[in-house]
Every structure is written in structure tokens, then in C-alpha cells.
PDB file of N, CA and C in Angstrom:
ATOM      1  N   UNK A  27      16.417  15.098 -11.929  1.00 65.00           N
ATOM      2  CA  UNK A  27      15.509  15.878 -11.104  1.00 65.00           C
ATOM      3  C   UNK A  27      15.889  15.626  -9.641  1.00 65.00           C
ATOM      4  N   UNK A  28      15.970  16.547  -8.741  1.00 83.00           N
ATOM      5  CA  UNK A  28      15.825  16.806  -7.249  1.00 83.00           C
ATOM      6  C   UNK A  28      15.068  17.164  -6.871  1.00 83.00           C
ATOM      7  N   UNK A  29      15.118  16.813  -5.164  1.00 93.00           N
ATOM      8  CA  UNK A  29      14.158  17.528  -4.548  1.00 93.00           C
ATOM      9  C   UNK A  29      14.620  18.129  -3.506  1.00 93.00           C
ATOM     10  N   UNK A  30      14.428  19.064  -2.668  1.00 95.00           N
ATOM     11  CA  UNK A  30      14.903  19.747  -1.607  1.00 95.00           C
ATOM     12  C   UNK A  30      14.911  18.697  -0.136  1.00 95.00           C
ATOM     13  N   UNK A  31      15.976  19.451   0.339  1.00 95.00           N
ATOM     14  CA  UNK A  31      15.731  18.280   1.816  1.00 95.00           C
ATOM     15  C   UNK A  31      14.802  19.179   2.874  1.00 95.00           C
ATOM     16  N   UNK A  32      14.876  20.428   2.485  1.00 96.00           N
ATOM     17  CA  UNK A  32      13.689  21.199   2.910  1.00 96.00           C
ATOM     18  C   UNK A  32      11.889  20.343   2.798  1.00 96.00           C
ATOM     19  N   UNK A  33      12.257  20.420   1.574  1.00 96.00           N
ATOM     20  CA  UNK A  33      10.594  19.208   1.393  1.00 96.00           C
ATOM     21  C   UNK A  33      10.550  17.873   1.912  1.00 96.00           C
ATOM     22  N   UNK A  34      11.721  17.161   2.252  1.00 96.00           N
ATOM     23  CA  UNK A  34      11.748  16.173   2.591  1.00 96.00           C
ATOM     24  C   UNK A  34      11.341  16.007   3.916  1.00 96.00           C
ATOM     25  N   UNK A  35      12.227  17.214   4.648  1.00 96.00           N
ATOM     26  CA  UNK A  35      11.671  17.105   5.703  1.00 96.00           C
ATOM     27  C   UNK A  35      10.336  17.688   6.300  1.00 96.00           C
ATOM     28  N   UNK A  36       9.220  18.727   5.687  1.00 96.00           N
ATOM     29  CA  UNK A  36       8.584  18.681   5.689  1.00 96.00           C
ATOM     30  C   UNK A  36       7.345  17.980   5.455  1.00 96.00           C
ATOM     31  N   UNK A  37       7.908  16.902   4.460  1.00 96.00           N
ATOM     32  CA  UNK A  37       7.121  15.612   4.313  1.00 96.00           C
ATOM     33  C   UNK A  37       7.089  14.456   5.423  1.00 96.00           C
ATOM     34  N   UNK A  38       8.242  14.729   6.017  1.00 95.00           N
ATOM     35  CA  UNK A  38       8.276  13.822   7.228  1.00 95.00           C
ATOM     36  C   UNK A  38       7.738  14.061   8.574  1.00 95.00           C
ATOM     37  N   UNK A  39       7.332  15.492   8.289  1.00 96.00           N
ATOM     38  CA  UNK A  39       6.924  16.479   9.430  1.00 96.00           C
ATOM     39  C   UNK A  39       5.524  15.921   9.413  1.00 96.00           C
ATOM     40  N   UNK A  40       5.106  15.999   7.963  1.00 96.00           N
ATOM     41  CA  UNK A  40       3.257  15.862   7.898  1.00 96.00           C
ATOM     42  C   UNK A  40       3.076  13.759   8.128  1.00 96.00           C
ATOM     43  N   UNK A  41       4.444  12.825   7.878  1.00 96.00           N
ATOM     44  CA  UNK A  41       4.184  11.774   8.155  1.00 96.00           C
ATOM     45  C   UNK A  41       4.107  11.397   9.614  1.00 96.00           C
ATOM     46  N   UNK A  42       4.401  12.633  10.305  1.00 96.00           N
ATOM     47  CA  UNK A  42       5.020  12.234  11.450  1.00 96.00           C
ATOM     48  C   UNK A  42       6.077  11.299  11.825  1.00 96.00           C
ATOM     49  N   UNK A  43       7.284  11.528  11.037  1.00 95.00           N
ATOM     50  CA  UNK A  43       8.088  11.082  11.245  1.00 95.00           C
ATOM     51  C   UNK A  43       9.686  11.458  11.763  1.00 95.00           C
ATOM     52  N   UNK A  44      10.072  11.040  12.317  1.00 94.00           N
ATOM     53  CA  UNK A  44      11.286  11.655  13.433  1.00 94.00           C
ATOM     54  C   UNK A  44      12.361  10.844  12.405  1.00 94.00           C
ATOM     55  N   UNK A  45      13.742  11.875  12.077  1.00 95.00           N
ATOM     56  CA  UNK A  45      14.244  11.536  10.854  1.00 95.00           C
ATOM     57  C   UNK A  45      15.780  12.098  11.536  1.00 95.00           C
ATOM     58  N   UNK A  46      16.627  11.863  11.878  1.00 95.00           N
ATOM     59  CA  UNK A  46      17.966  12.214  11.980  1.00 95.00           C
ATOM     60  C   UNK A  46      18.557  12.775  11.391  1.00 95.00           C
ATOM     61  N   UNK A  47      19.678  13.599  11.131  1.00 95.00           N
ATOM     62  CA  UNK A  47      19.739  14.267   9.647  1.00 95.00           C
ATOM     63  C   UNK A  47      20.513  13.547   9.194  1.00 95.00           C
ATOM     64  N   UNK A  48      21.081  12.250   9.049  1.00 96.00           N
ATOM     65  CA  UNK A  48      21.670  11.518   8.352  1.00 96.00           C
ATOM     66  C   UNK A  48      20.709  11.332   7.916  1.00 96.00           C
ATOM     67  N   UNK A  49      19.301  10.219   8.475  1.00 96.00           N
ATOM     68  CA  UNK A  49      18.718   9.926   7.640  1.00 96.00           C
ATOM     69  C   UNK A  49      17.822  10.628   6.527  1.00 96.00           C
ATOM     70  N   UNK A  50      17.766  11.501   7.106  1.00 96.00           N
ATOM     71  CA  UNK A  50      17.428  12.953   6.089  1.00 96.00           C
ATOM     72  C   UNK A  50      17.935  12.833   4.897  1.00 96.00           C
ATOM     73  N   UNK A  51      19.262  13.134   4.751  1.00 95.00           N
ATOM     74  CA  UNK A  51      19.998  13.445   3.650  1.00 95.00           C
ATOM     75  C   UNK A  51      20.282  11.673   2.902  1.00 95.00           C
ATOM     76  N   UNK A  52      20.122  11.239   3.750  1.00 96.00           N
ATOM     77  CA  UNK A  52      20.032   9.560   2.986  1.00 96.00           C
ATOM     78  C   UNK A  52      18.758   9.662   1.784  1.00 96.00           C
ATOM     79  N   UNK A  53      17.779  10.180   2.570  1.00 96.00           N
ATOM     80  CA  UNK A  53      16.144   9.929   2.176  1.00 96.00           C
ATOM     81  C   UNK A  53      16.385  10.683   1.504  1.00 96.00           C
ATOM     82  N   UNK A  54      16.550  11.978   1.330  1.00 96.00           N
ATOM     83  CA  UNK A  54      16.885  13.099  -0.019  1.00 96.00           C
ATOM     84  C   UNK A  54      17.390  12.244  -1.068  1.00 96.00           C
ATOM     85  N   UNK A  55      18.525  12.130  -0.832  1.00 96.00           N
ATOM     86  CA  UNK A  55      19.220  10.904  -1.951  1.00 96.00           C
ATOM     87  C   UNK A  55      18.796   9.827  -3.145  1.00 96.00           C
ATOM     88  N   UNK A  56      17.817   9.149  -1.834  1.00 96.00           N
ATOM     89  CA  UNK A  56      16.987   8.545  -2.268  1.00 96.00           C
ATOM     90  C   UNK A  56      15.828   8.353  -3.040  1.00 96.00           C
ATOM     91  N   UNK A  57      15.291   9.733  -2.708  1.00 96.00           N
ATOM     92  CA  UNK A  57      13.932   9.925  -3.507  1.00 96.00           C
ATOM     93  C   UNK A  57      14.438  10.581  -4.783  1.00 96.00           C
ATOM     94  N   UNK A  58      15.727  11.271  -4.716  1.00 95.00           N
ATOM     95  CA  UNK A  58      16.192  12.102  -6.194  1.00 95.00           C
ATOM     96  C   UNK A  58      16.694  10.902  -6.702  1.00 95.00           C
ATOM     97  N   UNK A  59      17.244  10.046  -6.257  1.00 95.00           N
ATOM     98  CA  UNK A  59      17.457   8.994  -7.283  1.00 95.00           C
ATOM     99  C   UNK A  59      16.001   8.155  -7.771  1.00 95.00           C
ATOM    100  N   UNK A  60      15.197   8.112  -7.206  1.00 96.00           N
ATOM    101  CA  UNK A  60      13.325   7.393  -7.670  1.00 96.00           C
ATOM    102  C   UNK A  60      13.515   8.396  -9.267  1.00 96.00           C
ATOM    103  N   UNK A  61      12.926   9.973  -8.714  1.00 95.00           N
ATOM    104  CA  UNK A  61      12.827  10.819  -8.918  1.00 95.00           C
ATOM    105  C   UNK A  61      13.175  10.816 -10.691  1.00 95.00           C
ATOM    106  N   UNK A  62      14.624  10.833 -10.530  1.00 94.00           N
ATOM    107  CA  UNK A  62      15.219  10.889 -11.689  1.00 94.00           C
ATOM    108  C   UNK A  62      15.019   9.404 -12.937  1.00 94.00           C
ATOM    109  N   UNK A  63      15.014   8.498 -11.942  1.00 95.00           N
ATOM    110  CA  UNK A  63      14.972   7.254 -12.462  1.00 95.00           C
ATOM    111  C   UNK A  63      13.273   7.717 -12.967  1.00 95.00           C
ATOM    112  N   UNK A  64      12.337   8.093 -12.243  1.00 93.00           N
ATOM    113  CA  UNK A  64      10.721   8.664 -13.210  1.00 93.00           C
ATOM    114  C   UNK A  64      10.896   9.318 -14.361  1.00 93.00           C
ATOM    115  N   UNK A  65      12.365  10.085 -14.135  1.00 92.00           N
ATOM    116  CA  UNK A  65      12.283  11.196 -15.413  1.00 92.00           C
ATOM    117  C   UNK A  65      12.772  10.850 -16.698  1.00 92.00           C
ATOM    118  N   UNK A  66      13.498   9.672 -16.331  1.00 92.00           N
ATOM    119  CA  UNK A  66      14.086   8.598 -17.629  1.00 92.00           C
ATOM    120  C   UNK A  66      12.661   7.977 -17.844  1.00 92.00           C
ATOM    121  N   UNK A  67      11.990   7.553 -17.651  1.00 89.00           N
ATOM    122  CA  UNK A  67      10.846   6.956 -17.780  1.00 89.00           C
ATOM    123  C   UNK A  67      10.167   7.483 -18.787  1.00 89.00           C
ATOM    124  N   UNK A  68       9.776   8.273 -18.342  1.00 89.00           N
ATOM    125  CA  UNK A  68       8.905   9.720 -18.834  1.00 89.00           C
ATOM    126  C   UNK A  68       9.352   9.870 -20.670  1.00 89.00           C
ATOM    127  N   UNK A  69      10.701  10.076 -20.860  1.00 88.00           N
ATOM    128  CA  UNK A  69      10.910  10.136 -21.943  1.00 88.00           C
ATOM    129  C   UNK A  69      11.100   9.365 -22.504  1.00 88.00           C
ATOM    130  N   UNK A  70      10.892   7.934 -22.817  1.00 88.00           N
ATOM    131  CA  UNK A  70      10.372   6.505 -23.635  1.00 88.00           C
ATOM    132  C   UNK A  70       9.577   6.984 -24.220  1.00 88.00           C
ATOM    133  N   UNK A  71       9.744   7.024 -25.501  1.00 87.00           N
ATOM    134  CA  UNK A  71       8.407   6.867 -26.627  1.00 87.00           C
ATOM    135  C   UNK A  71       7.609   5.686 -26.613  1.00 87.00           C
ATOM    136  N   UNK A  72       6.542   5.145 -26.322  1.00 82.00           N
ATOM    137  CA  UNK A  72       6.076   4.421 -26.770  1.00 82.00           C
ATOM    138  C   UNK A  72       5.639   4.581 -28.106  1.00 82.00           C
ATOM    139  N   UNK A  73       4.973   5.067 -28.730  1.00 82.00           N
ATOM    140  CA  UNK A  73       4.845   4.831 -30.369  1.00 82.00           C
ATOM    141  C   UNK A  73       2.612   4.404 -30.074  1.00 82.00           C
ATOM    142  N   UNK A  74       2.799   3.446 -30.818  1.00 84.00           N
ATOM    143  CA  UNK A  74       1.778   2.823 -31.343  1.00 84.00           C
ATOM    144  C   UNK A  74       1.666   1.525 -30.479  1.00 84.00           C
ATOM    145  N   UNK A  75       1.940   1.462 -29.401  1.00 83.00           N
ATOM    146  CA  UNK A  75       2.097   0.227 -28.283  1.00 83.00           C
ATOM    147  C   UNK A  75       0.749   0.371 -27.499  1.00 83.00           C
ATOM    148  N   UNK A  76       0.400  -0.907 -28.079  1.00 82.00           N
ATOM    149  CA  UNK A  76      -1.111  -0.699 -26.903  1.00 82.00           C
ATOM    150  C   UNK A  76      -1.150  -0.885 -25.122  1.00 82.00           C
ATOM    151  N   UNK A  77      -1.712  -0.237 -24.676  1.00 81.00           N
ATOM    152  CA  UNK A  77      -1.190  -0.303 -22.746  1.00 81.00           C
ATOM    153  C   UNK A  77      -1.959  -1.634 -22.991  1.00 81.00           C
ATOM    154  N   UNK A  78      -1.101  -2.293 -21.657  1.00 81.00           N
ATOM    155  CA  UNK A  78      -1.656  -3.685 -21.264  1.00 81.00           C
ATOM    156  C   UNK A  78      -1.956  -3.218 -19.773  1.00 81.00           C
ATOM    157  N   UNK A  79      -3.096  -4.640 -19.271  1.00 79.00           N
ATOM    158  CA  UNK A  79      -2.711  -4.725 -17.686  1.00 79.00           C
ATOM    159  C   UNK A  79      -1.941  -6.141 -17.687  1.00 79.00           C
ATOM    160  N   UNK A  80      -1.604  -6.600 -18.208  1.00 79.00           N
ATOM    161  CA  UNK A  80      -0.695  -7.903 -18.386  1.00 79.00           C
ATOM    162  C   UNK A  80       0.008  -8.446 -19.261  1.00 79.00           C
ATOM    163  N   UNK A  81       1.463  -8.927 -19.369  1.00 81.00           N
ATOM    164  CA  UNK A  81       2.458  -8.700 -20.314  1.00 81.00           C
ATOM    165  C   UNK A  81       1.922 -10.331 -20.945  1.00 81.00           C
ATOM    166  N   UNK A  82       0.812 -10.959 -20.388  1.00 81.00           N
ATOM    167  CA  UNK A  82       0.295 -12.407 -21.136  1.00 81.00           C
ATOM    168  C   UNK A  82      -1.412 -12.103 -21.355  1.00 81.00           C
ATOM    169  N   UNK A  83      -1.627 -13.080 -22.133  1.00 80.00           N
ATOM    170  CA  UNK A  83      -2.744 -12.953 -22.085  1.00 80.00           C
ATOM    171  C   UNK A  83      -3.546 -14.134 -21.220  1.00 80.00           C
ATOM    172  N   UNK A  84      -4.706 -13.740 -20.408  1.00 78.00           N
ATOM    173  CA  UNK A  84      -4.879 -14.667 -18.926  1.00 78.00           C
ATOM    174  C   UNK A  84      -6.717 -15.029 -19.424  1.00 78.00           C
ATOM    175  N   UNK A  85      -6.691 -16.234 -19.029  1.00 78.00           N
ATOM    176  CA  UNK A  85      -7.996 -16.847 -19.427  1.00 78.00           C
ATOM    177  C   UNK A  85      -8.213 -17.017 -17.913  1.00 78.00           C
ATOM    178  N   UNK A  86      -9.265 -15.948 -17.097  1.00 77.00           N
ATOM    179  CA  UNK A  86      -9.876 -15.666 -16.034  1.00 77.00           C
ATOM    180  C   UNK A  86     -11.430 -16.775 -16.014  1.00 77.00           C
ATOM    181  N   UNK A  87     -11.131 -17.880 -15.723  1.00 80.00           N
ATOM    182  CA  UNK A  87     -12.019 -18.921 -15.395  1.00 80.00           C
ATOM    183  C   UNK A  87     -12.719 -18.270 -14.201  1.00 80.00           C
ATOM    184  N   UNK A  88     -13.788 -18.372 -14.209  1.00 85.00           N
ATOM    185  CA  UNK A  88     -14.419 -17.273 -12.897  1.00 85.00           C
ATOM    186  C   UNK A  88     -15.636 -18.484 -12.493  1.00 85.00           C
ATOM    187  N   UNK A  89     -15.939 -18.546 -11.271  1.00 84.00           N
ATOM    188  CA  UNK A  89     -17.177 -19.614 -10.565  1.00 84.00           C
ATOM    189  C   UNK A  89     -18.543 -18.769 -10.820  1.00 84.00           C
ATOM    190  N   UNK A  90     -19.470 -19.525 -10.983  1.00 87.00           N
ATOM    191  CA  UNK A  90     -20.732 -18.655 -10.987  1.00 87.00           C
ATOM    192  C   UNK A  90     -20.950 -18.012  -9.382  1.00 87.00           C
ATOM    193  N   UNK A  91     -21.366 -16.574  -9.430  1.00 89.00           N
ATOM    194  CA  UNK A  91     -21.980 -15.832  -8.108  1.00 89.00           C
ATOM    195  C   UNK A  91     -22.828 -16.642  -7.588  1.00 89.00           C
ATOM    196  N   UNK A  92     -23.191 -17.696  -6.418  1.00 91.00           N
ATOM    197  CA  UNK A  92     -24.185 -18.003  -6.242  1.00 91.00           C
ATOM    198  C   UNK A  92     -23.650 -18.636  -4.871  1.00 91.00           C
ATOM    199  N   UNK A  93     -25.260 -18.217  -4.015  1.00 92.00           N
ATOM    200  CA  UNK A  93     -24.809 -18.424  -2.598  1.00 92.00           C
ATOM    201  C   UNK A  93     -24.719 -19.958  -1.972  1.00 92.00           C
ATOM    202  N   UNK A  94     -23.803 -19.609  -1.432  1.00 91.00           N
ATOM    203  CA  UNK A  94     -23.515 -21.259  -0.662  1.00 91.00           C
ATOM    204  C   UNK A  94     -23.472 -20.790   0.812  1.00 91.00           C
ATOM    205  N   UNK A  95     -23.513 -21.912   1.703  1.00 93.00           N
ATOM    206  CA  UNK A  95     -23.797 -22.246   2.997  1.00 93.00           C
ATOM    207  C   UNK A  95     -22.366 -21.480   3.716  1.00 93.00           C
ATOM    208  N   UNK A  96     -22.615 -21.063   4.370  1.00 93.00           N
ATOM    209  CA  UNK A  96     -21.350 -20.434   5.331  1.00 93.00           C
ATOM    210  C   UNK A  96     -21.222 -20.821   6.972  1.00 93.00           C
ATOM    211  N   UNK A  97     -20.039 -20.785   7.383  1.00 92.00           N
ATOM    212  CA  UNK A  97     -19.986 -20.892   9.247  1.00 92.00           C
ATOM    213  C   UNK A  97     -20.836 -20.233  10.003  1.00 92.00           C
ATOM    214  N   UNK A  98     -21.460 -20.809  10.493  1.00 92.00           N
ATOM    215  CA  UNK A  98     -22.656 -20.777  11.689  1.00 92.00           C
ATOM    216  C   UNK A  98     -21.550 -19.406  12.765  1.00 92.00           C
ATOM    217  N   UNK A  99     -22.713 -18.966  13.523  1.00 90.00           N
ATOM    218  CA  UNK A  99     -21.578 -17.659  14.464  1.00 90.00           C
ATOM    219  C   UNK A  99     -20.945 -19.205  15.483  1.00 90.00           C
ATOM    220  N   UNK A 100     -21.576 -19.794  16.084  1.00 91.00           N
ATOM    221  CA  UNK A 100     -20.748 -20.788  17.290  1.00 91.00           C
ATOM    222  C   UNK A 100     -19.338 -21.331  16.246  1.00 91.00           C
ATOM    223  N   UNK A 101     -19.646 -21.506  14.702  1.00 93.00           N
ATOM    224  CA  UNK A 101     -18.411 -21.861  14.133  1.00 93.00           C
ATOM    225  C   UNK A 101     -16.824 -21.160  14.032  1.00 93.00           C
ATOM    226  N   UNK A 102     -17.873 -19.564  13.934  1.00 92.00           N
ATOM    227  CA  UNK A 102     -16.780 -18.554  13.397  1.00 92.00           C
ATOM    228  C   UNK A 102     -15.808 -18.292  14.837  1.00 92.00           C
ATOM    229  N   UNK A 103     -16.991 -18.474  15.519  1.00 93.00           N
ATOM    230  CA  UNK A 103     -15.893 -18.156  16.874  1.00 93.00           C
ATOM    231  C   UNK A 103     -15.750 -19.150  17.978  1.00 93.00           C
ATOM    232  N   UNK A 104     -15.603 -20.314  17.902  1.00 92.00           N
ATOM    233  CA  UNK A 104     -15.203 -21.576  17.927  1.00 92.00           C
ATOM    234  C   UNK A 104     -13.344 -21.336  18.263  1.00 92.00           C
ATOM    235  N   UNK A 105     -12.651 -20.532  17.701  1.00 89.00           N
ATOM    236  CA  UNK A 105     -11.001 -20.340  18.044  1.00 89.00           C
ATOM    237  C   UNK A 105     -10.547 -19.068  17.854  1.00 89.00           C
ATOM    238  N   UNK A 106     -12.165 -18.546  18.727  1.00 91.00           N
ATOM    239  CA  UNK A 106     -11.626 -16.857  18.875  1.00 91.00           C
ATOM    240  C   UNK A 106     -10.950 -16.486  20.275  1.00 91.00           C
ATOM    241  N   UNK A 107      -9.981 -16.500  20.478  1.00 90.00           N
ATOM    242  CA  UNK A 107      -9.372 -16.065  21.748  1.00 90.00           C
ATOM    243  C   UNK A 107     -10.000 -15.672  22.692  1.00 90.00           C
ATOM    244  N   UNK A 108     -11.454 -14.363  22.476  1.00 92.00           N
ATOM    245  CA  UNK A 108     -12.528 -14.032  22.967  1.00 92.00           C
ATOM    246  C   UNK A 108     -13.410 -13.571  22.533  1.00 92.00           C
ATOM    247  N   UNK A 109     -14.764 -13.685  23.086  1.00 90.00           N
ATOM    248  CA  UNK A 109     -15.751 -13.275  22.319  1.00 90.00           C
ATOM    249  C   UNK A 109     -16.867 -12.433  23.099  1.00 90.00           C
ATOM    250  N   UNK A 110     -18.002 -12.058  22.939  1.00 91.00           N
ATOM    251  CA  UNK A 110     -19.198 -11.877  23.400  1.00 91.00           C
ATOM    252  C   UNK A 110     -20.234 -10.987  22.632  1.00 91.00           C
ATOM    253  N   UNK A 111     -21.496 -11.760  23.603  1.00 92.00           N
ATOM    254  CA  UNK A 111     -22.591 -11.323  22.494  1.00 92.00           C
ATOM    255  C   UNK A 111     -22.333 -11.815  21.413  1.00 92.00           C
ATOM    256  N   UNK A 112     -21.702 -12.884  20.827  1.00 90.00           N
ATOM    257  CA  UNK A 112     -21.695 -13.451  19.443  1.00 90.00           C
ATOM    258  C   UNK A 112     -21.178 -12.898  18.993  1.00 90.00           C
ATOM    259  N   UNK A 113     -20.171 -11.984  19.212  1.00 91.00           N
ATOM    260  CA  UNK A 113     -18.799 -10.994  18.769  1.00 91.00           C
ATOM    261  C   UNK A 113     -17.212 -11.509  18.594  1.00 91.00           C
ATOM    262  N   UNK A 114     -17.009 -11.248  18.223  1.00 91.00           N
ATOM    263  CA  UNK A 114     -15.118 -11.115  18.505  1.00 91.00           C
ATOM    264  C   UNK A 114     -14.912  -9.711  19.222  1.00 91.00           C
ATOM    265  N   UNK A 115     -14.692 -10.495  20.310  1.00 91.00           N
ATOM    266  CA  UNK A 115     -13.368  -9.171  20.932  1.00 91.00           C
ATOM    267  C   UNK A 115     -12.135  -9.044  20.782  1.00 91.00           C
ATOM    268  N   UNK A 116     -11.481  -7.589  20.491  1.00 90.00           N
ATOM    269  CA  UNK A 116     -10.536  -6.882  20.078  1.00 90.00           C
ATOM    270  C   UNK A 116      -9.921  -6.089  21.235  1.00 90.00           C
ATOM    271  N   UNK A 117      -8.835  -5.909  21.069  1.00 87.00           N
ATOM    272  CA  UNK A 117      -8.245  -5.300  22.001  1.00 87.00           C
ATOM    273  C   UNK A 117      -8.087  -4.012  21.585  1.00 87.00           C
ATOM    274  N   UNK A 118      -8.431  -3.035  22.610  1.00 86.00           N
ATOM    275  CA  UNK A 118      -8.756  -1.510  22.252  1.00 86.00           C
ATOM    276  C   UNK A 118      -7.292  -1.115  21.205  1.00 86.00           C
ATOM    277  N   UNK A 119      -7.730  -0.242  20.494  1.00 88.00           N
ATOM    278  CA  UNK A 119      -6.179   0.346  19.894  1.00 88.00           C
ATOM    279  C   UNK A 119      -6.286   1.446  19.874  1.00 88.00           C
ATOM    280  N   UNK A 120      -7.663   2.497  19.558  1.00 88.00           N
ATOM    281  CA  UNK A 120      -8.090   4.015  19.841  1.00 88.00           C
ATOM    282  C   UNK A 120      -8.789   4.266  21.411  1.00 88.00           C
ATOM    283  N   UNK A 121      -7.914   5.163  21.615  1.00 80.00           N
ATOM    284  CA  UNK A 121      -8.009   5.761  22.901  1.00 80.00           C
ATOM    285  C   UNK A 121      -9.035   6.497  22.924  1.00 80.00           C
ATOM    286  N   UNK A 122     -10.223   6.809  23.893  1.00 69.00           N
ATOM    287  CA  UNK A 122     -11.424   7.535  24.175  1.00 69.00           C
ATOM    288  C   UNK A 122     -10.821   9.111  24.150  1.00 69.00           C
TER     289      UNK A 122
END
């Protein structure tokens, strides 16, 4: 299976991504080789194989839910670079 470098690069258009046409045709390459490598996949019979989520079987020892004592706010921000109002301050990253 392929895919067009037409789509590719329209996919890169909607990632916003700036793509060279080497790397274009690299990334084409690339995804038809995923691509194909899915389509071998695809045709494995499994049979009578039950799906797992784990190739072992896992004895999930779990703690009881129950509340315990936590850091005070003077604790939490005790080695916050900055703070206020009992906050952590952040440095802007979205523009107004």
C-alpha cells in the first residue's frame, strides 16, 4: 500500500509543518513503508487466540484508596522558582 505525496503534504500543511521536498519524498517513503508493513499485519490469521493486554500474567497488588496527609501550600512551594498568592508562577506561553 501507498500513499500520495500529494496527501503527505497536505498532512503537513494541516500539521503545520514546513517540509523540503526531500524531506517530503523521504516522509512519503516512510509512511508507505509503516503503511505496508500494517497491511502484512492485517492479514495474520489469528484463529481462536484470545486478545491479551499482556503477553504475562501480572498480579496488580493495589494499596487501599484512603486519604493520607499531603504538603502543606508553604511546602509545595518551598522550591518554586516563583510564586504568589499561594500560586506557582508560570511563564506566559499564550499570547493575549
Amino acid at each position: 500500500m501507498s500513499i500520495q505525496r500529494t496527501t503527505v503534504h497536505r498532512v503537513a500543511e494541516l500539521a503545520r509543518l514546513e517540509l523540503s521536498d526531500d524531506e517530503l519524498d523521504q516522509l512519503t517513503a516512510d509512511i508507505g513503508e509503516v503503511l505496508d508493513y500494517v497491511a502484512k499485519l492485517e492479514s495474520i490469521e489469528f484463529g481462536e487466540i484470545e486478545p491479551t493486554s499482556h503477553p504475562l500474567e501480572l498480579d496488580a497488588r493495589m494499596r487501599p484508596d484512603e486519604a493520607q496527609p499531603s504538603a502543606t501550600n508553604e511546602q509545595a512551594l518551598a522550591n518554586a522558582p516563583a510564586d504568589a498568592q499561594q500560586m506557582f508562577l508560570v511563564p506566559r506561553i499564550i499570547s493575549e
